[in-house]
Amino acid sequence: IQKIMNVVISAAKDTKKLGKEDPRRIIHSFKVGLAITLVSLFYYFDFLYEGFGVSAMWAVMTVVVVFEFSVGATLGKGVNRAIATLLGGALGVGAHRLASFTGEKVECIMLGLSVFLIASMVTFIRFFPKLKARYDYGLLIFILTFCLISVSGVRDDEVLEMAHRRLSTILIGGLATVFVSIFICPIWAGKDLHNLTANNIEKLAIFLQGFGHEYFETTNDKNQENKASMDGYKTVLNSKGTEEALVNFAKWEPRHSKFRYRHPWDLYLKIGALTRECAYRIDALNGYLHSEMQTPMETRAKIQESCTKMSSECSYALKKLASGINTMTCSLPADAHILNAKAAAKKLKSSLKPGLWPETDLVDIIPVATVASLLIEIASCTVKIADSV
Amino acid sequence: IQKIMNVVISAAKDTKKLGKEDPRRIIHSFKVGLAITLVSLFYYFDFLYEGFGVSAMWAVMTVVVVFEFSVGATLGKGVNRAIATLLGGALGVGAHRLASFTGEKVECIMLGLSVFLIASMVTFIRFFPKLKARYDYGLLIFILTFCLISVSGVRDDEVLEMAHRRLSTILIGGLATVFVSIFICPIWAGKDLHNLTANNIEKLAIFLQGFGHEYFETTNDKNQENKASMDGYKTVLNSKGTEEALVNFAKWEPRHSKFRYRHPWDLYLKIGALTRECAYRIDALNGYLHSEMQTPMETRAKIQESCTKMSSECSYALKKLASGINTMTCSLPADAHILNAKAAAKKLKSSLKPGLWPETDLVDIIPVATVASLLIEIASCTVKIADSV
């Protein structure tokens, strides 16, 4: 019993955490419940049920399957489903008509053959990367509708009416879904994408801010805390998939809040790619924090000033860029920091003139030099990000 | 007309390319067609149709929706769908029974409320990351079945039979799908994962092999060709999503070819993570090939020998590891190369003693030193990968 209690308690904790992390999840859950309940009214009222009969279930089904977390994903799936049902149904009715001119046996063979061919062809078409990204669901529904309509025709001669009922119930379900999704606390994929991009840049900034202290061990009390937040950049490394999905969804969305209809969503992919490139450098840099080849502190101290300066200036610049993206303003203040970072890089280079390092072993310098030059690379990445914002 | 012709021709070319890239795609398409045709036989033969009636469409639907590219994905979806239909149907029947003890109006309200609550709750449960990874589809189908069964009950009093018909047709469809998927040219996700892991390691090896020539510009004719294949490592950077999906699928698969039932699939994730870490370092290294800060060739020449040696030894070691994974043998031969690489790293370190570099500017050395030390880091990554294979 103790064990079961523990499981229940930890599950409750997880639930609470999940809800706190993103309260929109709770809202979304209730929205789905609401939409399904709305559509199931078809079953409760006689005057609604009479029009559709058993087909009313397609409406419920559409809501369950189409309702996604963000408006863009929902709209994309809904439009896909509606158009695919229309086309698949039309083709199915056509195939049935064509086959019905022949005898019964030939009809069966012809229909079976057409189902086989269409299903195989469309399944293959689903592999095209471009179509897969945006119309995968539509192609699936196309196969489904075509097969159901054309094959049912063998048993039921009112194919046209069946197709019509199916299409209209799916439209009703789809419209209810889209309505609830857009007009009750909408969750915009475009906004999420925007925030994700800004947050990712900020995570890099946080790392760079902490790096100076960490590497030159000017320890203070907040060190442990810092370390945790510095690891935040690691999620940036694998952000590509999420970003691409969000861009896809965002393209389906209508104009909303501060985003125009044809917002340049592809630009976010470009910024994301540069952010990741910068994150790869940072990951390499992070390796030196815990590397086996440690440089004596005295050696590090010589480049401390300019390195710390460079990393903190890059950090400021990235932060400015992030907040510039957040507020959608031009990011002039970031330019100043980038200039500072460049100046620090120059100073760092000049501090590495041979004369200044008479007695130190070159082996000791290498990691430091690497750190320095990675920082320089990161600075130039920063410049690139700044240019494309 | 010319334009349309062009579109058709390029589409045909794309199709051919897609088929050549992975001929299993064509086989998969035909398998889907075959399975659908098999299941639609229910409509053609009277003695089969009589048992199920219109419910036969659930079988067709199951095949279309459940049939995925790999055996693991198909099995996962099929099992999810079957169990979810069973549980959802049982709960739906239960809810209907409970509500039917009350009056008609109260029944409607109770059913509506239960649909709302269950749908909201399960939608929220879908956000739990662990459940999302493996049972997302099952939870969706659970909502669907519960709503359809409990709501239909208002109209049709033979709920139990309806639920039973639905379950059995879905089982038939699922079994047909799984049968075709496993016994006709099966496509194993586990095998794909295995190959992907080996290929990714090999891509890094190819880069390291080419790097020595590229950086020290010992140009030969094959340079342009090399460059293209060196960029192969870039796909490794973003391989995390694919890998996780494949591991998920592979866990559903039964024992096949050289893989035992409880093959340690999670180990692949670990190797993958190390491979990516190494790839990040390589990406940073790649930055120096095209960096603005170029070091004069004379300076580079001094470390050429040991650097080239190190990168090629790492490359050999990685290649040995990759082929070791491919053939599933222990990778002793790789150890020798790793020892060589370590020796080269030591030699490189000693060649950087200060006395040997009297007249050169330290600024010039830094990038070279960075390259060298990144190579050392890569070597230690290689060791880690070797340990975990």
Coordinates of C-alpha atoms in Angstrom, one line a residue, chain A residues 14-15 18-19 25-26 28-30 32-34 36-37 40 43-46 49 57-58 60-61 64 69 108 111-112 115-116 119-120 123-124 127-129 140 143-144 147-148 151-152 154-155 237-238 240 276-277 280-281 283-284 287-288 291 293 349 352-354 357 360-363 366 369-370 373-374 376-377, chain B residues 14-15 18-19 25-26 28-30 32-34 36-37 40 43-46 49 57-58 60-61 64 69 108 111-112 115-116 119-120 123-124 127-129 140 143-144 147-148 151-152 154-155 237-238 240 276-277 280-281 283-284 287-288 291 293 349 352-354 357 360-363 366 369-370 373-374 376-377:
Chain A
D14 CA 4.4 15.3 -12.0
T15 CA 0.9 16.5 -13.0
L18 CA 3.4 19.8 -16.0
G19 CA 0.6 22.2 -15.5
R25 CA -1.8 22.7 -21.5
I26 CA -4.6 22.7 -19.0
H28 CA -5.9 23.0 -24.2
S29 CA -7.3 19.9 -22.5
F30 CA -10.5 21.7 -21.6
V32 CA -10.6 19.6 -26.5
G33 CA -13.3 18.4 -24.0
L34 CA -15.5 21.3 -25.0
I36 CA -16.0 17.1 -28.4
T37 CA -19.0 17.8 -26.2
S40 CA -21.7 15.2 -29.7
Y43 CA -26.6 12.7 -30.9
Y44 CA -28.6 14.2 -28.2
F45 CA -31.1 16.3 -30.2
D46 CA -33.5 14.6 -32.5
Y49 CA -29.5 13.6 -35.6
M57 CA -19.7 9.9 -35.7
W58 CA -17.4 11.3 -38.3
V60 CA -16.7 13.4 -33.3
M61 CA -13.9 11.6 -34.9
V64 CA -10.6 14.1 -31.7
F69 CA -2.0 22.0 -29.4
C108 CA -15.2 -6.2 -58.0
L111 CA -12.5 -1.8 -57.9
G112 CA -10.0 -4.0 -56.1
V115 CA -7.8 0.5 -54.7
F116 CA -4.5 -1.3 -54.9
A119 CA -3.2 3.2 -52.3
S120 CA 0.3 2.2 -53.5
T123 CA 1.7 5.9 -50.2
F124 CA 4.8 6.4 -52.4
F127 CA 7.7 9.9 -49.2
F128 CA 8.4 13.2 -51.2
P129 CA 10.0 15.3 -48.5
L140 CA -3.3 9.6 -45.7
I143 CA -6.3 7.0 -49.4
L144 CA -8.7 6.3 -46.6
C147 CA -10.9 3.2 -50.3
L148 CA -13.9 3.5 -48.1
V151 CA -15.4 -0.2 -51.8
S152 CA -18.6 0.6 -49.9
V154 CA -20.2 -2.6 -53.8
R155 CA -22.7 -2.9 -51.0
L237 CA 21.9 22.1 -29.8
N238 CA 18.9 19.9 -30.8
K240 CA 16.2 22.0 -35.2
R276 CA 22.9 26.4 -33.4
E277 CA 26.2 27.0 -35.1
Y280 CA 28.2 24.1 -31.3
R281 CA 31.2 26.4 -30.7
D283 CA 29.7 23.3 -26.6
A284 CA 33.3 22.9 -27.7
G287 CA 34.6 21.0 -23.0
Y288 CA 37.5 23.1 -21.9
S291 CA 39.1 19.3 -19.8
M293 CA 44.5 19.6 -20.0
K349 CA 45.4 39.2 -30.0
L352 CA 49.5 37.3 -27.2
K353 CA 52.6 38.8 -28.8
P354 CA 55.6 36.5 -28.1
W357 CA 55.4 35.3 -22.7
T360 CA 55.8 30.1 -19.9
D361 CA 55.6 26.7 -21.6
L362 CA 53.8 26.9 -24.9
V363 CA 51.9 23.7 -24.1
I366 CA 47.4 26.2 -26.1
A369 CA 44.6 30.2 -26.8
T370 CA 42.0 27.8 -28.0
S373 CA 40.1 31.8 -30.4
L374 CA 36.8 30.0 -29.9
I376 CA 36.6 35.1 -31.3
E377 CA 34.8 32.6 -33.5
Chain B
D14 CA 12.4 13.1 -58.4
T15 CA 10.3 9.9 -58.3
L18 CA 13.4 8.7 -54.4
G19 CA 13.0 5.1 -55.5
R25 CA 10.0 2.7 -50.3
I26 CA 8.5 1.1 -53.4
H28 CA 6.4 -0.5 -48.7
S29 CA 4.0 1.2 -51.1
F30 CA 3.0 -2.1 -52.6
V32 CA 0.2 -1.0 -48.2
G33 CA -1.8 -1.5 -51.3
L34 CA -1.8 -5.3 -50.8
I36 CA -5.8 -2.7 -48.0
T37 CA -7.0 -4.9 -50.9
S40 CA -11.5 -4.9 -48.5
Y43 CA -16.9 -6.1 -48.9
Y44 CA -16.7 -8.4 -51.9
F45 CA -17.7 -11.7 -50.4
D46 CA -21.2 -12.1 -49.0
Y49 CA -19.8 -9.2 -45.1
M57 CA -15.0 -0.2 -42.8
W58 CA -13.1 -0.1 -39.4
V60 CA -10.0 -0.8 -43.9
M61 CA -9.4 2.3 -41.7
V64 CA -4.6 2.7 -43.7
F69 CA 7.3 2.2 -42.8
C108 CA -27.8 12.9 -21.7
L111 CA -23.0 11.2 -20.7
G112 CA -22.1 14.7 -21.9
V115 CA -17.3 12.7 -22.3
F116 CA -16.1 16.2 -21.4
A119 CA -11.6 13.8 -23.0
S120 CA -10.0 16.6 -21.0
T123 CA -5.7 15.0 -23.4
F124 CA -3.8 16.3 -20.5
F127 CA 1.4 15.8 -22.4
F128 CA 3.4 13.5 -20.0
P129 CA 6.7 13.1 -21.9
L140 CA -5.9 9.4 -28.8
I143 CA -10.6 9.2 -26.3
L144 CA -12.1 8.4 -29.7
C147 CA -16.7 9.1 -27.0
L148 CA -18.1 7.2 -30.0
V151 CA -22.5 8.8 -27.1
S152 CA -23.8 6.4 -29.7
V154 CA -28.1 7.4 -26.7
R155 CA -29.3 6.3 -30.1
L237 CA 24.6 17.2 -35.9
N238 CA 20.8 17.0 -36.0
K240 CA 18.9 13.1 -32.3
R276 CA 27.1 14.1 -31.8
E277 CA 29.4 15.6 -29.2
Y280 CA 30.1 19.5 -32.6
R281 CA 33.9 19.6 -32.1
D283 CA 31.9 21.6 -36.7
A284 CA 34.1 24.0 -34.7
G287 CA 35.0 26.7 -39.0
Y288 CA 38.8 27.0 -39.1
S291 CA 38.1 31.2 -41.1
M293 CA 42.1 34.4 -39.4
K349 CA 52.4 18.8 -27.6
L352 CA 55.0 23.2 -29.3
K353 CA 57.8 23.8 -26.8
P354 CA 58.7 27.5 -26.8
W357 CA 59.2 28.9 -32.3
T360 CA 57.0 33.5 -35.3
D361 CA 54.3 35.8 -34.0
L362 CA 52.1 34.1 -31.4
V363 CA 49.0 35.5 -33.0
I366 CA 46.8 30.5 -32.1
A369 CA 47.1 25.6 -31.8
T370 CA 43.3 25.7 -31.6
S373 CA 43.8 21.1 -29.4
L374 CA 40.4 20.5 -30.9
I376 CA 43.1 16.4 -29.2
E377 CA 39.6 16.8 -27.8

